[in-house]
């Protein structure tokens, strides 16, 4: 069970850092794509969409080679950075959809009141985009918490996550320790349920808004 506590802590740290990176970068990029007109924006957003459709398995070999050269293999940041890169395109897609549907009258009124671009983003647009932030949080948290393949390849020892660590505990469970194994699995599911329960109101509101506007 000591190993389980270590795996659980690793999952919390890795998932938390991944979530922080994705929320900050997706909110900023989504605002840029949704509200700011600049040269090449459509092309850049098309590349974001392309990154969404490519399977994650195609990246694992070059990422492994890169992390070996950079000394990131078997470290927490060696998982956080690939996770953030994998889940960021979906976050940008969600946040852009939220920002692009906001009425321009809000932006005009804020600028008349003297808001600069950063104040407009932080005080006006971002609070309205809470449902999109909740959706991004849920999808990112679940995806990084339960991800298995990258964690198995990039962190093969004590720095690995709970999803991989459970398979090690299962080998120990061959000696009839199924009670401990069941407890580990249940505790591993609880954080996912907790995050969804806390954010379900905003999540459902975001889905409803999308359906009405569509």
mmCIF file of C-alpha atoms in Angstrom:
data_model
loop_
_atom_site.group_PDB
_atom_site.id
_atom_site.type_symbol
_atom_site.label_atom_id
_atom_site.label_comp_id
_atom_site.label_asym_id
_atom_site.label_seq_id
_atom_site.Cartn_x
_atom_site.Cartn_y
_atom_site.Cartn_z
ATOM 1 C CA UNK A 1 0.000 0.000 0.000
ATOM 2 C CA UNK A 2 2.974 2.331 0.447
ATOM 3 C CA UNK A 3 3.560 2.133 -3.284
ATOM 4 C CA UNK A 4 -0.084 2.996 -3.868
ATOM 5 C CA UNK A 5 0.254 6.208 -1.825
ATOM 6 C CA UNK A 6 3.251 7.164 -3.966
ATOM 7 C CA UNK A 7 1.384 6.421 -7.198
ATOM 8 C CA UNK A 8 -1.602 8.424 -5.956
ATOM 9 C CA UNK A 9 0.577 11.452 -5.115
ATOM 10 C CA UNK A 10 2.228 11.239 -8.529
ATOM 11 C CA UNK A 11 -1.166 11.231 -10.248
ATOM 12 C CA UNK A 12 -2.342 14.222 -8.218
ATOM 13 C CA UNK A 13 0.777 16.279 -9.000
ATOM 14 C CA UNK A 14 0.934 15.334 -12.686
ATOM 15 C CA UNK A 15 -2.786 15.822 -13.277
ATOM 16 C CA UNK A 16 -2.808 19.115 -11.354
ATOM 17 C CA UNK A 17 0.105 20.583 -13.305
ATOM 18 C CA UNK A 18 -1.349 19.367 -16.608
ATOM 19 C CA UNK A 19 -4.687 20.933 -15.757
ATOM 20 C CA UNK A 20 -3.018 24.234 -14.855
ATOM 21 C CA UNK A 21 -1.089 24.381 -18.136
ATOM 22 C CA UNK A 22 -4.115 23.448 -20.244
ATOM 23 C CA UNK A 23 -6.551 25.858 -18.573
ATOM 24 C CA UNK A 24 -4.231 28.870 -18.746
ATOM 25 C CA UNK A 25 -3.009 28.279 -22.298
ATOM 26 C CA UNK A 26 -6.382 27.205 -23.727
ATOM 27 C CA UNK A 27 -8.133 30.240 -22.228
ATOM 28 C CA UNK A 28 -5.548 32.636 -23.666
ATOM 29 C CA UNK A 29 -5.366 30.903 -27.051
ATOM 30 C CA UNK A 30 -9.140 30.481 -27.241
ATOM 31 C CA UNK A 31 -9.604 34.174 -26.585
ATOM 32 C CA UNK A 32 -7.040 35.027 -29.236
ATOM 33 C CA UNK A 33 -8.671 32.827 -31.858
ATOM 34 C CA UNK A 34 -12.218 33.803 -30.903
ATOM 35 C CA UNK A 35 -12.004 37.560 -30.351
ATOM 36 C CA UNK A 36 -8.824 38.891 -31.967
ATOM 37 C CA UNK A 37 -8.391 39.103 -35.727
ATOM 38 C CA UNK A 38 -4.824 38.556 -36.878
ATOM 39 C CA UNK A 39 -3.088 37.323 -40.005
ATOM 40 C CA UNK A 40 -3.023 33.532 -40.292
ATOM 41 C CA UNK A 41 -5.498 32.878 -37.476
ATOM 42 C CA UNK A 42 -7.586 30.482 -39.576
ATOM 43 C CA UNK A 43 -4.504 28.548 -40.646
ATOM 44 C CA UNK A 44 -3.222 28.256 -37.088
ATOM 45 C CA UNK A 45 -6.608 27.106 -35.827
ATOM 46 C CA UNK A 46 -6.737 24.523 -38.614
ATOM 47 C CA UNK A 47 -3.429 23.154 -37.316
ATOM 48 C CA UNK A 48 -4.975 22.935 -33.857
ATOM 49 C CA UNK A 49 -7.853 20.911 -35.281
ATOM 50 C CA UNK A 50 -5.381 18.695 -37.142
ATOM 51 C CA UNK A 51 -3.588 17.955 -33.870
ATOM 52 C CA UNK A 52 -6.915 16.806 -32.420
ATOM 53 C CA UNK A 53 -7.552 14.182 -35.081
ATOM 54 C CA UNK A 54 -4.081 12.606 -35.087
ATOM 55 C CA UNK A 55 -3.868 9.585 -32.739
ATOM 56 C CA UNK A 56 -1.687 10.053 -29.669
ATOM 57 C CA UNK A 57 0.184 6.828 -30.416
ATOM 58 C CA UNK A 58 1.942 8.482 -33.373
ATOM 59 C CA UNK A 59 3.769 10.850 -31.023
ATOM 60 C CA UNK A 60 5.099 8.441 -28.440
ATOM 61 C CA UNK A 61 8.342 7.360 -30.179
ATOM 62 C CA UNK A 62 9.584 10.892 -31.021
ATOM 63 C CA UNK A 63 8.553 12.081 -27.548
ATOM 64 C CA UNK A 64 10.464 9.196 -25.956
ATOM 65 C CA UNK A 65 13.610 10.027 -27.957
ATOM 66 C CA UNK A 66 13.250 13.712 -27.133
ATOM 67 C CA UNK A 67 12.878 13.055 -23.402
ATOM 68 C CA UNK A 68 15.902 10.764 -23.361
ATOM 69 C CA UNK A 69 18.011 13.556 -24.888
ATOM 70 C CA UNK A 70 16.591 16.203 -22.545
ATOM 71 C CA UNK A 71 16.845 14.071 -19.418
ATOM 72 C CA UNK A 72 13.094 14.170 -18.774
ATOM 73 C CA UNK A 73 12.509 10.426 -18.939
ATOM 74 C CA UNK A 74 11.071 8.983 -15.722
ATOM 75 C CA UNK A 75 10.249 12.413 -14.274
ATOM 76 C CA UNK A 76 6.945 14.082 -13.483
ATOM 77 C CA UNK A 77 7.547 16.886 -15.980
ATOM 78 C CA UNK A 78 8.272 14.191 -18.558
ATOM 79 C CA UNK A 79 4.569 13.350 -18.338
ATOM 80 C CA UNK A 80 3.142 16.809 -17.681
ATOM 81 C CA UNK A 81 4.526 18.341 -20.869
ATOM 82 C CA UNK A 82 3.268 15.614 -23.270
ATOM 83 C CA UNK A 83 -0.101 15.548 -21.514
ATOM 84 C CA UNK A 84 -0.457 19.325 -21.802
ATOM 85 C CA UNK A 85 0.458 19.168 -25.491
ATOM 86 C CA UNK A 86 -2.043 16.355 -26.133
ATOM 87 C CA UNK A 87 -5.022 17.871 -24.305
ATOM 88 C CA UNK A 88 -4.413 21.523 -25.176
ATOM 89 C CA UNK A 89 -5.951 21.390 -28.696
ATOM 90 C CA UNK A 90 -9.296 20.219 -27.323
ATOM 91 C CA UNK A 91 -9.161 22.931 -24.668
ATOM 92 C CA UNK A 92 -8.462 25.586 -27.288
ATOM 93 C CA UNK A 93 -11.339 24.283 -29.394
ATOM 94 C CA UNK A 94 -13.767 24.459 -26.457
ATOM 95 C CA UNK A 95 -12.629 27.883 -25.266
ATOM 96 C CA UNK A 96 -12.651 29.390 -28.751
ATOM 97 C CA UNK A 97 -16.230 28.203 -29.198
ATOM 98 C CA UNK A 98 -17.196 29.943 -25.962
ATOM 99 C CA UNK A 99 -15.478 33.240 -26.763
ATOM 100 C CA UNK A 100 -16.580 33.473 -30.381
ATOM 101 C CA UNK A 101 -20.285 33.263 -29.442
ATOM 102 C CA UNK A 102 -20.163 36.129 -26.934
ATOM 103 C CA UNK A 103 -21.980 39.262 -28.110
ATOM 104 C CA UNK A 104 -19.765 42.043 -29.373
ATOM 105 C CA UNK A 105 -21.833 44.574 -27.390
ATOM 106 C CA UNK A 106 -20.128 43.367 -24.195
ATOM 107 C CA UNK A 107 -16.738 44.042 -25.701
ATOM 108 C CA UNK A 108 -17.774 47.457 -27.007
ATOM 109 C CA UNK A 109 -19.228 48.501 -23.640
ATOM 110 C CA UNK A 110 -16.071 47.391 -21.795
ATOM 111 C CA UNK A 111 -13.824 49.323 -24.163
ATOM 112 C CA UNK A 112 -15.965 52.439 -23.746
ATOM 113 C CA UNK A 113 -15.498 52.095 -19.977
ATOM 114 C CA UNK A 114 -11.739 52.104 -20.525
ATOM 115 C CA UNK A 115 -10.862 48.413 -20.305
ATOM 116 C CA UNK A 116 -7.694 47.347 -22.031
ATOM 117 C CA UNK A 117 -7.342 43.935 -23.713
ATOM 118 C CA UNK A 118 -6.149 42.140 -20.572
ATOM 119 C CA UNK A 119 -8.894 43.648 -18.378
ATOM 120 C CA UNK A 120 -11.491 42.770 -21.002
ATOM 121 C CA UNK A 121 -10.296 39.163 -21.026
ATOM 122 C CA UNK A 122 -9.917 38.725 -17.264
ATOM 123 C CA UNK A 123 -12.885 40.703 -15.902
ATOM 124 C CA UNK A 124 -15.503 40.380 -18.636
ATOM 125 C CA UNK A 125 -14.948 37.465 -20.979
ATOM 126 C CA UNK A 126 -13.375 34.854 -18.703
ATOM 127 C CA UNK A 127 -16.122 34.871 -16.035
ATOM 128 C CA UNK A 128 -18.751 34.399 -18.741
ATOM 129 C CA UNK A 129 -16.768 31.454 -20.106
ATOM 130 C CA UNK A 130 -17.026 29.467 -16.838
ATOM 131 C CA UNK A 131 -19.069 26.641 -18.435
ATOM 132 C CA UNK A 132 -16.375 26.174 -21.085
ATOM 133 C CA UNK A 133 -13.684 26.218 -18.391
ATOM 134 C CA UNK A 134 -15.617 23.575 -16.470
ATOM 135 C CA UNK A 135 -15.887 21.380 -19.574
ATOM 136 C CA UNK A 136 -12.168 21.767 -20.273
ATOM 137 C CA UNK A 137 -11.362 20.950 -16.651
ATOM 138 C CA UNK A 138 -13.431 17.768 -16.642
ATOM 139 C CA UNK A 139 -12.133 16.457 -19.960
ATOM 140 C CA UNK A 140 -8.509 17.271 -19.120
ATOM 141 C CA UNK A 141 -8.672 15.876 -15.602
ATOM 142 C CA UNK A 142 -10.247 12.585 -16.647
ATOM 143 C CA UNK A 143 -7.959 12.147 -19.654
ATOM 144 C CA UNK A 144 -4.735 12.778 -17.739
ATOM 145 C CA UNK A 145 -5.824 10.896 -14.609
ATOM 146 C CA UNK A 146 -6.656 7.685 -16.449
ATOM 147 C CA UNK A 147 -4.011 7.850 -19.226
ATOM 148 C CA UNK A 148 -2.006 4.609 -19.313
ATOM 149 C CA UNK A 149 0.274 4.225 -22.337
ATOM 150 C CA UNK A 150 2.417 7.343 -21.947
ATOM 151 C CA UNK A 151 2.699 6.807 -18.199
ATOM 152 C CA UNK A 152 3.861 3.229 -18.745
ATOM 153 C CA UNK A 153 6.494 4.164 -21.338
ATOM 154 C CA UNK A 154 7.782 7.482 -19.981
ATOM 155 C CA UNK A 155 7.700 6.828 -16.205
ATOM 156 C CA UNK A 156 8.431 3.110 -15.713
ATOM 157 C CA UNK A 157 9.460 3.282 -12.020
ATOM 158 C CA UNK A 158 8.402 5.039 -8.796
ATOM 159 C CA UNK A 159 7.384 8.214 -10.641
ATOM 160 C CA UNK A 160 4.588 6.446 -12.480
ATOM 161 C CA UNK A 161 0.901 7.242 -12.039
ATOM 162 C CA UNK A 162 -1.948 5.403 -10.405
ATOM 163 C CA UNK A 163 -3.294 3.986 -13.655
ATOM 164 C CA UNK A 164 -0.036 2.076 -14.171
ATOM 165 C CA UNK A 165 0.574 1.452 -10.473
ATOM 166 C CA UNK A 166 -2.696 -0.452 -10.152
ATOM 167 C CA UNK A 167 -1.371 -3.059 -12.574
ATOM 168 C CA UNK A 168 1.593 -3.617 -10.249
ATOM 169 C CA UNK A 169 -0.732 -3.987 -7.292
ATOM 170 C CA UNK A 170 -2.734 -6.502 -9.249
ATOM 171 C CA UNK A 171 0.316 -8.749 -9.442
ATOM 172 C CA UNK A 172 0.555 -8.579 -5.679
ATOM 173 C CA UNK A 173 -3.150 -9.303 -5.531
ATOM 174 C CA UNK A 174 -2.490 -12.752 -6.967
ATOM 175 C CA UNK A 175 -1.877 -13.819 -3.343
ATOM 176 C CA UNK A 176 -5.577 -13.252 -2.585
ATOM 177 C CA UNK A 177 -5.167 -9.588 -1.518
ATOM 178 C CA UNK A 178 -8.213 -8.611 -3.537
ATOM 179 C CA UNK A 179 -9.626 -6.484 -0.731
ATOM 180 C CA UNK A 180 -6.676 -4.071 -0.928
ATOM 181 C CA UNK A 181 -6.847 -4.054 -4.707
ATOM 182 C CA UNK A 182 -10.551 -3.181 -4.650
ATOM 183 C CA UNK A 183 -9.928 -0.371 -2.181
ATOM 184 C CA UNK A 184 -7.190 1.056 -4.404
ATOM 185 C CA UNK A 185 -9.456 1.023 -7.460
ATOM 186 C CA UNK A 186 -12.313 2.705 -5.579
ATOM 187 C CA UNK A 187 -10.039 5.427 -4.207
ATOM 188 C CA UNK A 188 -8.665 5.948 -7.690
ATOM 189 C CA UNK A 189 -12.162 6.625 -9.035
ATOM 190 C CA UNK A 190 -13.194 9.011 -6.238
ATOM 191 C CA UNK A 191 -11.202 12.072 -7.461
ATOM 192 C CA UNK A 192 -12.831 11.822 -10.893
ATOM 193 C CA UNK A 193 -16.301 11.686 -9.343
ATOM 194 C CA UNK A 194 -15.459 14.572 -7.007
ATOM 195 C CA UNK A 195 -14.326 16.822 -9.865
ATOM 196 C CA UNK A 196 -17.410 16.031 -11.923
ATOM 197 C CA UNK A 197 -19.785 16.641 -8.990
ATOM 198 C CA UNK A 198 -18.168 20.013 -8.225
ATOM 199 C CA UNK A 199 -18.307 21.176 -11.838
ATOM 200 C CA UNK A 200 -21.406 19.426 -13.149
ATOM 201 C CA UNK A 201 -23.616 22.526 -12.897
ATOM 202 C CA UNK A 202 -21.342 24.614 -15.118
ATOM 203 C CA UNK A 203 -20.670 21.601 -17.356
ATOM 204 C CA UNK A 204 -24.370 20.969 -18.018
ATOM 205 C CA UNK A 205 -24.946 24.708 -18.478
ATOM 206 C CA UNK A 206 -22.246 24.771 -21.139
ATOM 207 C CA UNK A 207 -23.768 21.840 -22.986
ATOM 208 C CA UNK A 208 -27.216 23.450 -22.824
ATOM 209 C CA UNK A 209 -25.925 26.776 -24.115
ATOM 210 C CA UNK A 210 -24.209 25.025 -26.991
ATOM 211 C CA UNK A 211 -27.386 23.189 -27.916
ATOM 212 C CA UNK A 212 -29.501 26.354 -27.828
ATOM 213 C CA UNK A 213 -27.042 28.409 -29.835
ATOM 214 C CA UNK A 214 -26.578 25.613 -32.329
#
